[in-house]
mmCIF file of C-alpha atoms in Angstrom:
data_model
loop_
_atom_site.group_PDB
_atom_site.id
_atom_site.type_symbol
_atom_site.label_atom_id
_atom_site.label_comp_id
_atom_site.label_asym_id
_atom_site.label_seq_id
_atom_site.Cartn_x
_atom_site.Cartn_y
_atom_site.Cartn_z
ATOM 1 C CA UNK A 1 72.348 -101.812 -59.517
ATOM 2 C CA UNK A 2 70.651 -105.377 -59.978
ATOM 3 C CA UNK A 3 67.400 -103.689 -62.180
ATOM 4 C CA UNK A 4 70.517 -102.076 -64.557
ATOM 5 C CA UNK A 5 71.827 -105.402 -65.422
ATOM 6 C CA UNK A 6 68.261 -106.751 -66.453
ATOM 7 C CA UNK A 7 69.111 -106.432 -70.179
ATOM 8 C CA UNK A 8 72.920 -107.572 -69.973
ATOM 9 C CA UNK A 9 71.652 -111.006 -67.940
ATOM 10 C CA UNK A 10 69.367 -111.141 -70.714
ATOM 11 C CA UNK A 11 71.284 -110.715 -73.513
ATOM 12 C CA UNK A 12 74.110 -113.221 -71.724
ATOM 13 C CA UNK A 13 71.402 -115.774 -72.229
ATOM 14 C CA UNK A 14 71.200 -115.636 -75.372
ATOM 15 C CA UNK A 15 68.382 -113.678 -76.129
ATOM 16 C CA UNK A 16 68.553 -111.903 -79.869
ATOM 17 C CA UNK A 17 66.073 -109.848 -81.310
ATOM 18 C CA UNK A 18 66.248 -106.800 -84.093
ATOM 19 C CA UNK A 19 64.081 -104.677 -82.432
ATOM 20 C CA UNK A 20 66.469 -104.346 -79.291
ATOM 21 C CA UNK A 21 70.139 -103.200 -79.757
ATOM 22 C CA UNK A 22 72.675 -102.065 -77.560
ATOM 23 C CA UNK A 23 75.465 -99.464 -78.367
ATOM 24 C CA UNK A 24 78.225 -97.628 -77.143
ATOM 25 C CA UNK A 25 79.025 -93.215 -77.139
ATOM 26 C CA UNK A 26 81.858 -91.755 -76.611
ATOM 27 C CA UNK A 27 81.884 -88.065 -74.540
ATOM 28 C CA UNK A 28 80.686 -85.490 -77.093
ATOM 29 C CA UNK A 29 78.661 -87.890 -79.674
ATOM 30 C CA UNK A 30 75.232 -87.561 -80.891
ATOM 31 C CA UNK A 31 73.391 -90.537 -78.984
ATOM 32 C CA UNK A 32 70.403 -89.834 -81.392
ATOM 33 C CA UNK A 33 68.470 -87.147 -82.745
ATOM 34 C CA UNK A 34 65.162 -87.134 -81.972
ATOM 35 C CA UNK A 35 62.843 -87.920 -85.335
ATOM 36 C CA UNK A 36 58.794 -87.722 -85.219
ATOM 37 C CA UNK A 37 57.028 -91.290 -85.684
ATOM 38 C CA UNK A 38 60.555 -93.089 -85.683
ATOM 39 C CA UNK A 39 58.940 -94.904 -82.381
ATOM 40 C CA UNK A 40 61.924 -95.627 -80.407
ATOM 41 C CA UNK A 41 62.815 -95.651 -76.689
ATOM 42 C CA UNK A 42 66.912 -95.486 -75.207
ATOM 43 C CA UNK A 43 67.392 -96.771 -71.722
ATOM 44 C CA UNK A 44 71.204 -95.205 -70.541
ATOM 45 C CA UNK A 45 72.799 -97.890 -69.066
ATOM 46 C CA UNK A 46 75.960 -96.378 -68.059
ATOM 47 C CA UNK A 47 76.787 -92.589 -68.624
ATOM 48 C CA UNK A 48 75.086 -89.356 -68.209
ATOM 49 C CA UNK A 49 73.556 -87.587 -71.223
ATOM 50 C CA UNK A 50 71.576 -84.084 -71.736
ATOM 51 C CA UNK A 51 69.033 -83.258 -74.274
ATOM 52 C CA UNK A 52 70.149 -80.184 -76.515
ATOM 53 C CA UNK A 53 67.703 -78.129 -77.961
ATOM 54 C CA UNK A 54 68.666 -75.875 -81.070
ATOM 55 C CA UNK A 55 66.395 -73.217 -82.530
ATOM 56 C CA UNK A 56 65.901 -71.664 -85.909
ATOM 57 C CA UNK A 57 67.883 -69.256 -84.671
ATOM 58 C CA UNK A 58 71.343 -71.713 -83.825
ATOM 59 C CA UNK A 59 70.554 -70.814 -80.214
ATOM 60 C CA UNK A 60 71.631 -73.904 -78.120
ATOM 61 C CA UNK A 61 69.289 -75.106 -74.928
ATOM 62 C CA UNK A 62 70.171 -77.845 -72.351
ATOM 63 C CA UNK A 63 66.267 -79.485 -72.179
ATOM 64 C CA UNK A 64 67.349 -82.125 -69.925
ATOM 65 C CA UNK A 65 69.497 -85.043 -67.962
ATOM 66 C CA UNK A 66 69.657 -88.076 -68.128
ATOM 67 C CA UNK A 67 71.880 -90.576 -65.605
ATOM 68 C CA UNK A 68 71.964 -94.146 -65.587
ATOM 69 C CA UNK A 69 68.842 -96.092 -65.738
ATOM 70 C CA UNK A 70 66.864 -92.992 -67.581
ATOM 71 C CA UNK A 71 64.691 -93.739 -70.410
ATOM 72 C CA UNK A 72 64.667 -90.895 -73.309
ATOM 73 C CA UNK A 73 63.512 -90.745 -76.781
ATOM 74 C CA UNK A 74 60.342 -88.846 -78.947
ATOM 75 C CA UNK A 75 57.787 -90.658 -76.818
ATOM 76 C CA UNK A 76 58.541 -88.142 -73.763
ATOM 77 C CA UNK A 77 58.931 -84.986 -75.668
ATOM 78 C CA UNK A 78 56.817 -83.097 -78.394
ATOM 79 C CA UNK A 79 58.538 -83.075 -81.950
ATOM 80 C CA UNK A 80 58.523 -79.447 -83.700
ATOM 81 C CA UNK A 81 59.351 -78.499 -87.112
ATOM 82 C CA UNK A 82 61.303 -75.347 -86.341
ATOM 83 C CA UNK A 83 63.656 -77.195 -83.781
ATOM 84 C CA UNK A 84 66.230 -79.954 -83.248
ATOM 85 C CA UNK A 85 66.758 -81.895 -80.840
ATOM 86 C CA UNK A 86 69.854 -84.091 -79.892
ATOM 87 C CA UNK A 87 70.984 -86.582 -76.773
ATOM 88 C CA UNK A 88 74.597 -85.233 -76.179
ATOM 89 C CA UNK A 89 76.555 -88.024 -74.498
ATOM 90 C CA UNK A 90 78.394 -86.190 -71.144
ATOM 91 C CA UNK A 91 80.641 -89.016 -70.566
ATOM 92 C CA UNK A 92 81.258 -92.533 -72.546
ATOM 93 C CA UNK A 93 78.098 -93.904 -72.298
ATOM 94 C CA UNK A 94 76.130 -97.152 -73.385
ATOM 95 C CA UNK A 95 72.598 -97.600 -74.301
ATOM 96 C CA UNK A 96 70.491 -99.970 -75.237
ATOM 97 C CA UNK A 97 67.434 -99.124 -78.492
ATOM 98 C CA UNK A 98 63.967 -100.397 -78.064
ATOM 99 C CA UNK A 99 61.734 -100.346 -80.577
ATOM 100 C CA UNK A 100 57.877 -99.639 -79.678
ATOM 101 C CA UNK A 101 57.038 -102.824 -81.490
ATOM 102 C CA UNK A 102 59.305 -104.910 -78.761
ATOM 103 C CA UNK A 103 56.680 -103.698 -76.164
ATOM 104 C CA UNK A 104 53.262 -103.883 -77.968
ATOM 105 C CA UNK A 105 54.031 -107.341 -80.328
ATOM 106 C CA UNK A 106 54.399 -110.277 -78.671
ATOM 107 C CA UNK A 107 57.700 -112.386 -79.466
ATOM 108 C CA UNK A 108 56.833 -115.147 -82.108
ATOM 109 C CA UNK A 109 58.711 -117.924 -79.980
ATOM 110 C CA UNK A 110 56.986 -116.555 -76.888
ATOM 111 C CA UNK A 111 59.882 -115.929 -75.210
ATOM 112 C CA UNK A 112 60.250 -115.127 -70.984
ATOM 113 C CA UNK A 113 62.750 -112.601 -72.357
ATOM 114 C CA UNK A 114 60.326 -110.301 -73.972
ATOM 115 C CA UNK A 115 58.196 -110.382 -70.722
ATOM 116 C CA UNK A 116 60.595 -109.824 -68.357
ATOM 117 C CA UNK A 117 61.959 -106.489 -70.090
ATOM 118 C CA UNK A 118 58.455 -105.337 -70.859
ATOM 119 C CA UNK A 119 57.597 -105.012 -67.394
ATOM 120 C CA UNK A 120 60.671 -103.515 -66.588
ATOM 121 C CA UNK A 121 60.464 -100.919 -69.205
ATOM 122 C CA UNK A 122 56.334 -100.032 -68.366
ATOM 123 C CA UNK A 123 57.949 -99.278 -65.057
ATOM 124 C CA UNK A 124 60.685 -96.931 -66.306
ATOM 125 C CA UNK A 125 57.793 -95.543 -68.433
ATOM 126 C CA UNK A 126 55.365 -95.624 -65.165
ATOM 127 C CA UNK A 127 58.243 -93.428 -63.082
ATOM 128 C CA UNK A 128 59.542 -91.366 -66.320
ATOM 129 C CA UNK A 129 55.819 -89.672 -66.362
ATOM 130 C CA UNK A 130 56.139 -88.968 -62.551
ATOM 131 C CA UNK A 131 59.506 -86.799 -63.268
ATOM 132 C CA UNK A 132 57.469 -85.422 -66.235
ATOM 133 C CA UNK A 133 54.434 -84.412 -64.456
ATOM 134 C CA UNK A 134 56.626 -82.765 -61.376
ATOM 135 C CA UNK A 135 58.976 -80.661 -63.869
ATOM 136 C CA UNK A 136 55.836 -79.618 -65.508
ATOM 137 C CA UNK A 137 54.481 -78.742 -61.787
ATOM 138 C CA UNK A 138 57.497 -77.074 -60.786
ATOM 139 C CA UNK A 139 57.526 -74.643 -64.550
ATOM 140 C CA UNK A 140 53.688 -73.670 -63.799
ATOM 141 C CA UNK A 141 54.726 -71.652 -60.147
ATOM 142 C CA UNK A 142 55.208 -67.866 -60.885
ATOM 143 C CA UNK A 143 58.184 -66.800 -58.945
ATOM 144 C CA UNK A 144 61.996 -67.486 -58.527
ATOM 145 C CA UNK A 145 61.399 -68.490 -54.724
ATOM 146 C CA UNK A 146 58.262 -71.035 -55.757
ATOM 147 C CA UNK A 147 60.277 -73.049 -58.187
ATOM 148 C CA UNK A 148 63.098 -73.257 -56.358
ATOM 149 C CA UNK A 149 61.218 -73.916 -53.035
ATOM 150 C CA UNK A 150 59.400 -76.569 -54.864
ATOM 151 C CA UNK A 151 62.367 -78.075 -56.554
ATOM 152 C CA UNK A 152 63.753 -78.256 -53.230
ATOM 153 C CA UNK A 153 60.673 -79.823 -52.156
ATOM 154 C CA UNK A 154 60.936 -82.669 -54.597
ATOM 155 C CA UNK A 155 64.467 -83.106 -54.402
ATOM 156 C CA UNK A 156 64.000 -83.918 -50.711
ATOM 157 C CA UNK A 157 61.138 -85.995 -51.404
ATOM 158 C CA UNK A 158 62.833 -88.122 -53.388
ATOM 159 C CA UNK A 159 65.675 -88.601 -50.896
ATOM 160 C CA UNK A 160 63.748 -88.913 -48.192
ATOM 161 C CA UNK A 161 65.840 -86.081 -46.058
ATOM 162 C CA UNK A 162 65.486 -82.631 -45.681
ATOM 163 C CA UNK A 163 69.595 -82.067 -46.370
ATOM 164 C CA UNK A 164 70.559 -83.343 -50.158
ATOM 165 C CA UNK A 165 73.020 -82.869 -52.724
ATOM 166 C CA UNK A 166 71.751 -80.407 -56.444
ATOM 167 C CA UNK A 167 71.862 -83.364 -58.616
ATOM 168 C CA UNK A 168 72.313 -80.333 -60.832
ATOM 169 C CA UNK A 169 75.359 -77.356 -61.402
ATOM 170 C CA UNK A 170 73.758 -73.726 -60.833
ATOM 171 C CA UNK A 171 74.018 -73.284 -64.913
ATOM 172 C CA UNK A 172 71.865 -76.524 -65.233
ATOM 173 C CA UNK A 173 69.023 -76.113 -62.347
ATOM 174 C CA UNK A 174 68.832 -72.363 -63.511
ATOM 175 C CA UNK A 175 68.338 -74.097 -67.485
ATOM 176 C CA UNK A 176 66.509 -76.742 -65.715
ATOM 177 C CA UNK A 177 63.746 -74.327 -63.721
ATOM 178 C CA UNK A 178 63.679 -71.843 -67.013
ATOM 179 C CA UNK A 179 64.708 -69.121 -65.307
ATOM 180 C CA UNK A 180 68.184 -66.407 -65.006
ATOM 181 C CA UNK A 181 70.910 -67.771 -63.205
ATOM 182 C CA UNK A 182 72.060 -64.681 -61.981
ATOM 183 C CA UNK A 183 68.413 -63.884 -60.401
ATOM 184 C CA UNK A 184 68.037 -67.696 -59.234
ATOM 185 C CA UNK A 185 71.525 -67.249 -57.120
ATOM 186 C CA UNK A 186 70.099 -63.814 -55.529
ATOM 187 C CA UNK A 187 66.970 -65.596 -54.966
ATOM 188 C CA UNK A 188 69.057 -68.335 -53.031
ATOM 189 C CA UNK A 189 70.640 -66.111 -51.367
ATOM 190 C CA UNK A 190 67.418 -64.417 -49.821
ATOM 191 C CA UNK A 191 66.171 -67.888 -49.081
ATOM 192 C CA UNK A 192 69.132 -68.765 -47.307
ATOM 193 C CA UNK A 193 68.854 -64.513 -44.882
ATOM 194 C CA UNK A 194 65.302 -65.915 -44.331
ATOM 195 C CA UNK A 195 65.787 -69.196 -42.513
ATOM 196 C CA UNK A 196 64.000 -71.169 -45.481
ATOM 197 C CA UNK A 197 67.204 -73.080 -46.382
ATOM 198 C CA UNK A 198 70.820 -73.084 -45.375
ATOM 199 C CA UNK A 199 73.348 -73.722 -48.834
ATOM 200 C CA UNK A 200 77.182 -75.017 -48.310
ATOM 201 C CA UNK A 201 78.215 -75.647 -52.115
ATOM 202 C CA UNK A 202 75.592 -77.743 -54.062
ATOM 203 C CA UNK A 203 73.982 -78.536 -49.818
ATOM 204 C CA UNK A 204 71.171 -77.512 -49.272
ATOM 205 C CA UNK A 205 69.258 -78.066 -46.056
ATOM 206 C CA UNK A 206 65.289 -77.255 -45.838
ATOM 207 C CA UNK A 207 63.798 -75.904 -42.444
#
């Protein structure tokens, strides 16, 4: 929890600049709307968040999640002109606005404030394209049983054990792996008559 409390330690110092703002959301509000060349990054603090897609149509996605210590904003995700796109806080969160100037100017006083938080946020940025590149992995298999295998695969990577905890609900990993949540939980099912996992709620264990 220490690298979460990098930007309230700073901002207890005393450290003030315009292009770095913190703010608090209620459950339910907007967080921000994602807005081509506005050039800003939001690190969640505290709170969980999704990304909400809605067509021309008025039909409603969930894109992604975010938890605390997630960067979001338009530099991870392409900007179209026949969608929107808005971070729905879950919970009460609080988030702190960076603008892409903080990270590429350098602070006229020559601050150690503006250093220290630009290497912590090229490091979020660093890791943020790793969970990029592996969603983008997972989408190009061809079957049900491939994704999930290799969501598995990743999930267990990243916890370094073989039994974890969905970070996700059904609805969301089905959203979350683009594919039927009805044919994902047969799928599941088959994996689980196979020997490839066992499931006990949101458990899964890998063999």
């Amino acid at each position: 929890m220490e690298n979460f409390c990098v930007f309230d330690t700073i901002i207890e110092e005393g450290f003030i600049c315009h292009r770095m703002y913190k703010k608090t959301f209620p459950k339910g509000e907007i967080i921000t709307s994602y807005v081509e060349n506005r050039k800003q990054i939001c690190f969640l603090k505290e709170g969980r968040a999704e990304l909400i897609r809605t067509d021309f149509n008025g039909d409603v996605t969930t894109l992604e999640y975010y938890k605390t210590g997630d960067l979001f904003g338009e530099l991870f995700y392409l900007i179209t002109s026949n969608t929107q796109l808005n971070v729905l806080a879950k919970e009460e969160c609080e988030v702190f606005f960076i603008h892409y100037d903080f990270l590429i100017s350098r602070c006229s006083r020559s601050c150690k404030y503006h250093e220290r938080i630009e290497e912590y946020i090229l490091n979020l940025i660093f890791k943020r394209m790793i969970v990029l590149t592996n969603h983008i992995e997972i989408l190009t298999k061809k079957s049900i049983r491939e994704k999930l295998l290799s969501y598995f695969a990743t999930i267990a990577f990243q916890k370094s054990s073989k039994t974890f905890t969905l970070p996700l609900t059904l609805t969301a990993l089905a959203t979350y792996l683009n594919i039927d949540r009805s044919a994902m939980m047969r799928e599941m099912k088959y994996l689980e008559e196979e020997g490839f996992i066992k499931k006990e709620k949101k458990k899964i264990t890998l063999f």
